[in-house]
mmCIF file of C-alpha atoms in Angstrom:
data_model
loop_
_atom_site.group_PDB
_atom_site.id
_atom_site.type_symbol
_atom_site.label_atom_id
_atom_site.label_comp_id
_atom_site.label_asym_id
_atom_site.label_seq_id
_atom_site.Cartn_x
_atom_site.Cartn_y
_atom_site.Cartn_z
ATOM 1 C CA MET A 8 161.595 183.945 -9.115
ATOM 2 C CA ALA A 9 160.632 182.250 -12.357
ATOM 3 C CA ARG A 10 157.649 180.632 -10.636
ATOM 4 C CA VAL A 11 156.438 184.014 -9.332
ATOM 5 C CA ALA A 12 156.764 185.543 -12.795
ATOM 6 C CA ALA A 13 154.861 182.642 -14.331
ATOM 7 C CA PHE A 14 152.091 182.973 -11.734
ATOM 8 C CA LEU A 15 151.712 186.700 -12.372
ATOM 9 C CA PHE A 16 151.606 186.078 -16.123
ATOM 10 C CA VAL A 17 148.837 183.495 -15.724
ATOM 11 C CA ALA A 18 146.945 185.852 -13.398
ATOM 12 C CA LEU A 19 147.160 188.661 -15.964
ATOM 13 C CA LEU A 20 145.846 186.378 -18.689
ATOM 14 C CA ALA A 21 142.961 185.404 -16.420
ATOM 15 C CA CYS A 22 142.135 189.063 -15.820
ATOM 16 C CA LEU A 23 142.174 189.873 -19.533
ATOM 17 C CA SER A 24 140.075 186.820 -20.282
ATOM 18 C CA ALA A 25 137.551 187.901 -17.661
ATOM 19 C CA ARG A 26 137.227 191.340 -19.226
ATOM 20 C CA ALA A 27 136.888 189.939 -22.718
ATOM 21 C CA GLY A 28 134.491 187.140 -21.898
ATOM 22 C CA LEU A 29 133.104 186.944 -18.369
ATOM 23 C CA SER A 30 132.808 190.684 -17.853
ATOM 24 C CA GLN A 31 129.525 191.273 -19.586
ATOM 25 C CA SER A 32 126.387 193.244 -19.078
ATOM 26 C CA GLN A 33 122.975 191.781 -19.583
ATOM 27 C CA PRO A 34 121.158 192.927 -22.706
ATOM 28 C CA HIS A 35 118.943 195.882 -21.898
ATOM 29 C CA SER A 36 115.878 197.356 -23.480
ATOM 30 C CA ALA A 37 114.660 200.918 -23.735
ATOM 31 C CA GLY A 38 112.521 202.055 -20.847
ATOM 32 C CA PRO A 39 112.720 203.828 -17.510
ATOM 33 C CA PRO A 40 116.142 204.136 -15.798
ATOM 34 C CA ARG A 41 117.329 200.846 -14.344
ATOM 35 C CA GLU A 42 119.523 199.774 -11.468
ATOM 36 C CA LYS A 43 122.992 198.597 -12.501
ATOM 37 C CA VAL A 44 125.376 196.611 -10.322
ATOM 38 C CA PHE A 45 129.119 196.502 -10.946
ATOM 39 C CA LEU A 46 130.863 193.523 -9.306
ATOM 40 C CA LEU A 47 134.642 193.512 -8.984
ATOM 41 C CA ARG A 48 136.711 190.400 -8.355
ATOM 42 C CA GLY A 49 140.036 190.413 -6.516
ATOM 43 C CA PHE A 50 143.606 189.691 -7.662
ATOM 44 C CA THR A 51 142.749 186.490 -9.522
ATOM 45 C CA ASN A 52 139.206 185.891 -10.652
ATOM 46 C CA VAL A 53 138.994 182.363 -9.249
ATOM 47 C CA LEU A 54 139.526 183.629 -5.682
ATOM 48 C CA SER A 55 136.258 185.612 -5.593
ATOM 49 C CA PRO A 56 133.593 182.893 -6.010
ATOM 50 C CA GLY A 57 130.924 184.808 -4.110
ATOM 51 C CA ILE A 58 131.064 187.624 -6.652
ATOM 52 C CA ASP A 59 129.962 185.253 -9.404
ATOM 53 C CA GLN A 60 127.268 183.695 -7.212
ATOM 54 C CA LEU A 61 125.858 187.131 -6.478
ATOM 55 C CA ALA A 62 125.970 188.073 -10.161
ATOM 56 C CA GLN A 63 123.960 184.997 -11.060
ATOM 57 C CA GLU A 64 121.350 185.768 -8.385
ATOM 58 C CA LEU A 65 120.983 189.311 -9.685
ATOM 59 C CA LYS A 66 120.678 188.259 -13.313
ATOM 60 C CA GLU A 67 117.932 185.827 -12.361
ATOM 61 C CA ARG A 68 116.075 188.846 -10.939
ATOM 62 C CA ASN A 69 116.613 190.825 -14.151
ATOM 63 C CA ILE A 70 119.043 193.257 -12.497
ATOM 64 C CA GLU A 71 121.640 194.537 -14.945
ATOM 65 C CA THR A 72 125.090 193.424 -13.809
ATOM 66 C CA GLU A 73 128.650 193.714 -14.979
ATOM 67 C CA VAL A 74 131.420 191.503 -13.590
ATOM 68 C CA ALA A 75 135.105 192.305 -14.018
ATOM 69 C CA ASN A 76 138.512 192.153 -12.389
ATOM 70 C CA HIS A 77 139.499 195.062 -10.146
ATOM 71 C CA ILE A 78 142.118 196.315 -12.618
ATOM 72 C CA PHE A 79 139.291 197.613 -14.819
ATOM 73 C CA ALA A 80 137.749 199.767 -12.069
ATOM 74 C CA LEU A 81 138.429 203.154 -13.647
ATOM 75 C CA SER A 82 137.200 202.187 -17.112
ATOM 76 C CA LEU A 83 134.050 200.802 -15.485
ATOM 77 C CA ALA A 84 133.639 204.087 -13.613
ATOM 78 C CA ASN A 85 133.658 205.930 -16.928
ATOM 79 C CA GLU A 86 131.038 203.486 -18.198
ATOM 80 C CA ALA A 87 128.887 204.111 -15.120
ATOM 81 C CA ILE A 88 129.157 207.865 -15.613
ATOM 82 C CA GLU A 89 127.974 207.575 -19.211
ATOM 83 C CA ASP A 90 125.164 205.209 -18.188
ATOM 84 C CA CYS A 91 123.934 207.735 -15.643
ATOM 85 C CA ARG A 92 124.322 210.802 -17.841
ATOM 86 C CA SER A 93 122.410 209.129 -20.657
ATOM 87 C CA GLY A 94 119.489 208.458 -18.319
ATOM 88 C CA ARG A 95 119.553 204.741 -19.139
ATOM 89 C CA VAL A 96 120.690 203.846 -15.605
ATOM 90 C CA GLY A 97 119.120 205.481 -12.570
ATOM 91 C CA THR A 98 120.791 203.678 -9.651
ATOM 92 C CA ILE A 99 124.385 202.474 -9.326
ATOM 93 C CA VAL A 100 125.594 199.802 -6.889
ATOM 94 C CA LEU A 101 129.221 198.690 -6.493
ATOM 95 C CA VAL A 102 130.393 195.390 -4.981
ATOM 96 C CA GLY A 103 134.013 194.317 -4.604
ATOM 97 C CA HIS A 104 136.067 191.575 -2.952
ATOM 98 C CA SER A 105 139.684 191.940 -1.755
ATOM 99 C CA PHE A 106 141.418 194.292 -4.222
ATOM 100 C CA GLY A 107 137.995 194.583 -5.850
ATOM 101 C CA ALA A 108 136.845 196.413 -2.714
ATOM 102 C CA THR A 109 139.549 199.017 -3.336
ATOM 103 C CA GLY A 110 138.425 199.122 -6.951
ATOM 104 C CA ALA A 111 134.847 199.843 -5.860
ATOM 105 C CA LEU A 112 136.036 202.789 -3.765
ATOM 106 C CA MET A 113 138.094 204.043 -6.714
ATOM 107 C CA MET A 114 135.002 203.859 -8.910
ATOM 108 C CA ALA A 115 132.992 205.782 -6.335
ATOM 109 C CA ASP A 116 135.671 208.459 -6.140
ATOM 110 C CA ARG A 117 135.674 208.883 -9.926
ATOM 111 C CA LEU A 118 131.869 209.114 -9.895
ATOM 112 C CA ASN A 119 132.078 211.683 -7.098
ATOM 113 C CA LYS A 120 134.341 213.887 -9.195
ATOM 114 C CA ALA A 121 131.792 213.622 -12.015
ATOM 115 C CA GLY A 122 128.962 214.711 -9.708
ATOM 116 C CA MET A 123 127.297 211.285 -9.634
ATOM 117 C CA HIS A 124 125.859 209.442 -6.627
ATOM 118 C CA VAL A 125 126.339 205.796 -5.620
ATOM 119 C CA ALA A 126 123.386 204.160 -3.885
ATOM 120 C CA LEU A 127 125.317 201.330 -2.226
ATOM 121 C CA ILE A 128 128.819 199.892 -1.968
ATOM 122 C CA VAL A 129 129.433 196.434 -0.552
ATOM 123 C CA THR A 130 133.036 195.528 0.236
ATOM 124 C CA LEU A 131 134.053 191.970 1.061
ATOM 125 C CA ASP A 132 137.258 191.545 3.080
ATOM 126 C CA PRO A 133 139.194 194.509 1.653
ATOM 127 C CA VAL A 134 142.960 194.154 2.096
ATOM 128 C CA ILE A 135 143.724 197.883 1.873
ATOM 129 C CA LYS A 136 142.158 200.359 4.273
ATOM 130 C CA GLY A 137 140.052 202.798 2.300
ATOM 131 C CA ALA A 138 137.711 205.744 2.788
ATOM 132 C CA VAL A 139 134.147 206.230 1.550
ATOM 133 C CA PRO A 140 133.634 209.252 -0.720
ATOM 134 C CA ALA A 141 130.914 211.789 0.101
ATOM 135 C CA ASN A 142 128.699 210.750 -2.835
ATOM 136 C CA VAL A 143 127.978 207.281 -1.407
ATOM 137 C CA HIS A 144 124.609 206.803 0.296
ATOM 138 C CA SER A 145 125.500 203.570 2.100
ATOM 139 C CA LEU A 146 128.503 201.254 2.491
ATOM 140 C CA GLU A 147 128.565 197.798 4.056
ATOM 141 C CA ASN A 148 131.913 196.152 4.726
ATOM 142 C CA PHE A 149 132.046 192.443 5.607
ATOM 143 C CA TYR A 150 135.543 191.501 6.757
ATOM 144 C CA VAL A 151 137.504 189.018 8.884
ATOM 145 C CA SER A 152 139.691 190.993 11.282
ATOM 146 C CA ASP A 153 141.916 188.085 12.313
ATOM 147 C CA GLY A 154 142.834 187.456 8.672
ATOM 148 C CA VAL A 155 143.849 189.906 5.951
ATOM 149 C CA GLY A 156 140.638 191.968 5.973
ATOM 150 C CA THR A 157 140.335 195.498 7.292
ATOM 151 C CA THR A 158 137.785 198.205 8.011
ATOM 152 C CA VAL A 159 136.604 201.040 5.767
ATOM 153 C CA GLN A 160 136.669 204.596 7.099
ATOM 154 C CA PRO A 161 134.438 207.608 6.346
ATOM 155 C CA GLY A 162 136.038 210.034 3.921
ATOM 156 C CA ASP A 163 135.852 213.818 3.925
ATOM 157 C CA HIS A 164 132.269 215.123 4.021
ATOM 158 C CA PHE A 165 130.779 211.602 4.093
ATOM 159 C CA HIS A 166 127.395 211.644 5.842
ATOM 160 C CA GLY A 167 125.888 208.368 4.675
ATOM 161 C CA SER A 168 125.512 205.014 6.399
ATOM 162 C CA LEU A 169 128.718 203.036 7.062
ATOM 163 C CA LYS A 170 128.716 199.540 8.572
ATOM 164 C CA ASN A 171 131.841 197.501 9.272
ATOM 165 C CA VAL A 172 130.759 193.934 10.031
ATOM 166 C CA ASP A 173 133.533 191.801 11.552
ATOM 167 C CA MET A 174 132.894 188.108 10.842
ATOM 168 C CA LYS A 175 135.825 186.680 12.819
ATOM 169 C CA SER A 176 133.438 184.926 15.237
ATOM 170 C CA ASN A 177 132.991 182.198 12.608
ATOM 171 C CA PRO A 178 136.270 180.222 12.554
ATOM 172 C CA GLU A 179 135.375 178.656 9.202
ATOM 173 C CA LEU A 180 135.422 181.983 7.388
ATOM 174 C CA GLY A 181 138.487 183.244 5.578
ATOM 175 C CA HIS A 182 139.422 185.635 2.810
ATOM 176 C CA ILE A 183 137.759 183.524 0.114
ATOM 177 C CA SER A 184 134.949 181.767 1.969
ATOM 178 C CA VAL A 185 133.613 185.059 3.360
ATOM 179 C CA THR A 186 132.390 185.845 -0.159
ATOM 180 C CA THR A 187 130.103 182.813 -0.235
ATOM 181 C CA PHE A 188 128.784 182.881 3.358
ATOM 182 C CA PRO A 189 124.995 182.316 2.934
ATOM 183 C CA SER A 190 123.692 184.857 5.457
ATOM 184 C CA MET A 191 126.021 187.532 4.096
ATOM 185 C CA GLN A 192 124.979 186.795 0.512
ATOM 186 C CA LYS A 193 121.308 186.975 1.517
ATOM 187 C CA GLN A 194 121.798 190.325 3.261
ATOM 188 C CA VAL A 195 123.769 191.814 0.376
ATOM 189 C CA LEU A 196 121.202 190.664 -2.175
ATOM 190 C CA HIS A 197 118.384 192.177 -0.118
ATOM 191 C CA ASP A 198 120.208 195.499 0.222
ATOM 192 C CA ILE A 199 121.017 195.664 -3.479
ATOM 193 C CA LEU A 200 117.385 195.066 -4.376
ATOM 194 C CA SER A 201 116.366 197.800 -1.904
ATOM 195 C CA ALA A 202 118.839 200.419 -3.154
ATOM 196 C CA ASN A 203 117.091 203.327 -4.874
ATOM 197 C CA THR A 204 119.287 206.431 -4.561
ATOM 198 C CA ARG A 205 119.432 208.107 -7.969
ATOM 199 C CA CYS A 206 122.880 208.478 -9.525
ATOM 200 C CA GLY A 207 122.194 211.796 -11.208
#
């Protein structure tokens, strides 16, 4: 019991550290509305390596990104709402792994209630079955069905594009390694760069 408590304490410290240090947006300049990508890690930040790889790829392409643990999903949703309302950000994309996938759906739901649109959500091996809100243009879910991953379902009034991609055919893929799978990363990066649905 003491070991479990110690592990949870360390995990919480890691989450807080991520928010204070590693969760950061790129500096932005005044100009036309930009695309912004929110990337949410899972339970412990070290178990979502593909999230950080994707963030680095996006930053190299001058795409504004923010990386955080899933526990900050709702505060990030409020940030996204303000970004959109101010006109500084024109397109919002959400990416989440494991519990971060649930966090991405929670963000989308909060944005939906605020009347904002989400261009794209990418979920990586979500562990809780969720539903896509009606304000989402497209959702892609990459999961491993013979592990802990699950599908994402359409929510009420959802009429966008929903793809559940089961990656169990590759025996080398698991809950962590699915985040770094090269072909998946390439596809996700391409789709993020192609997203253009306006948030407002």
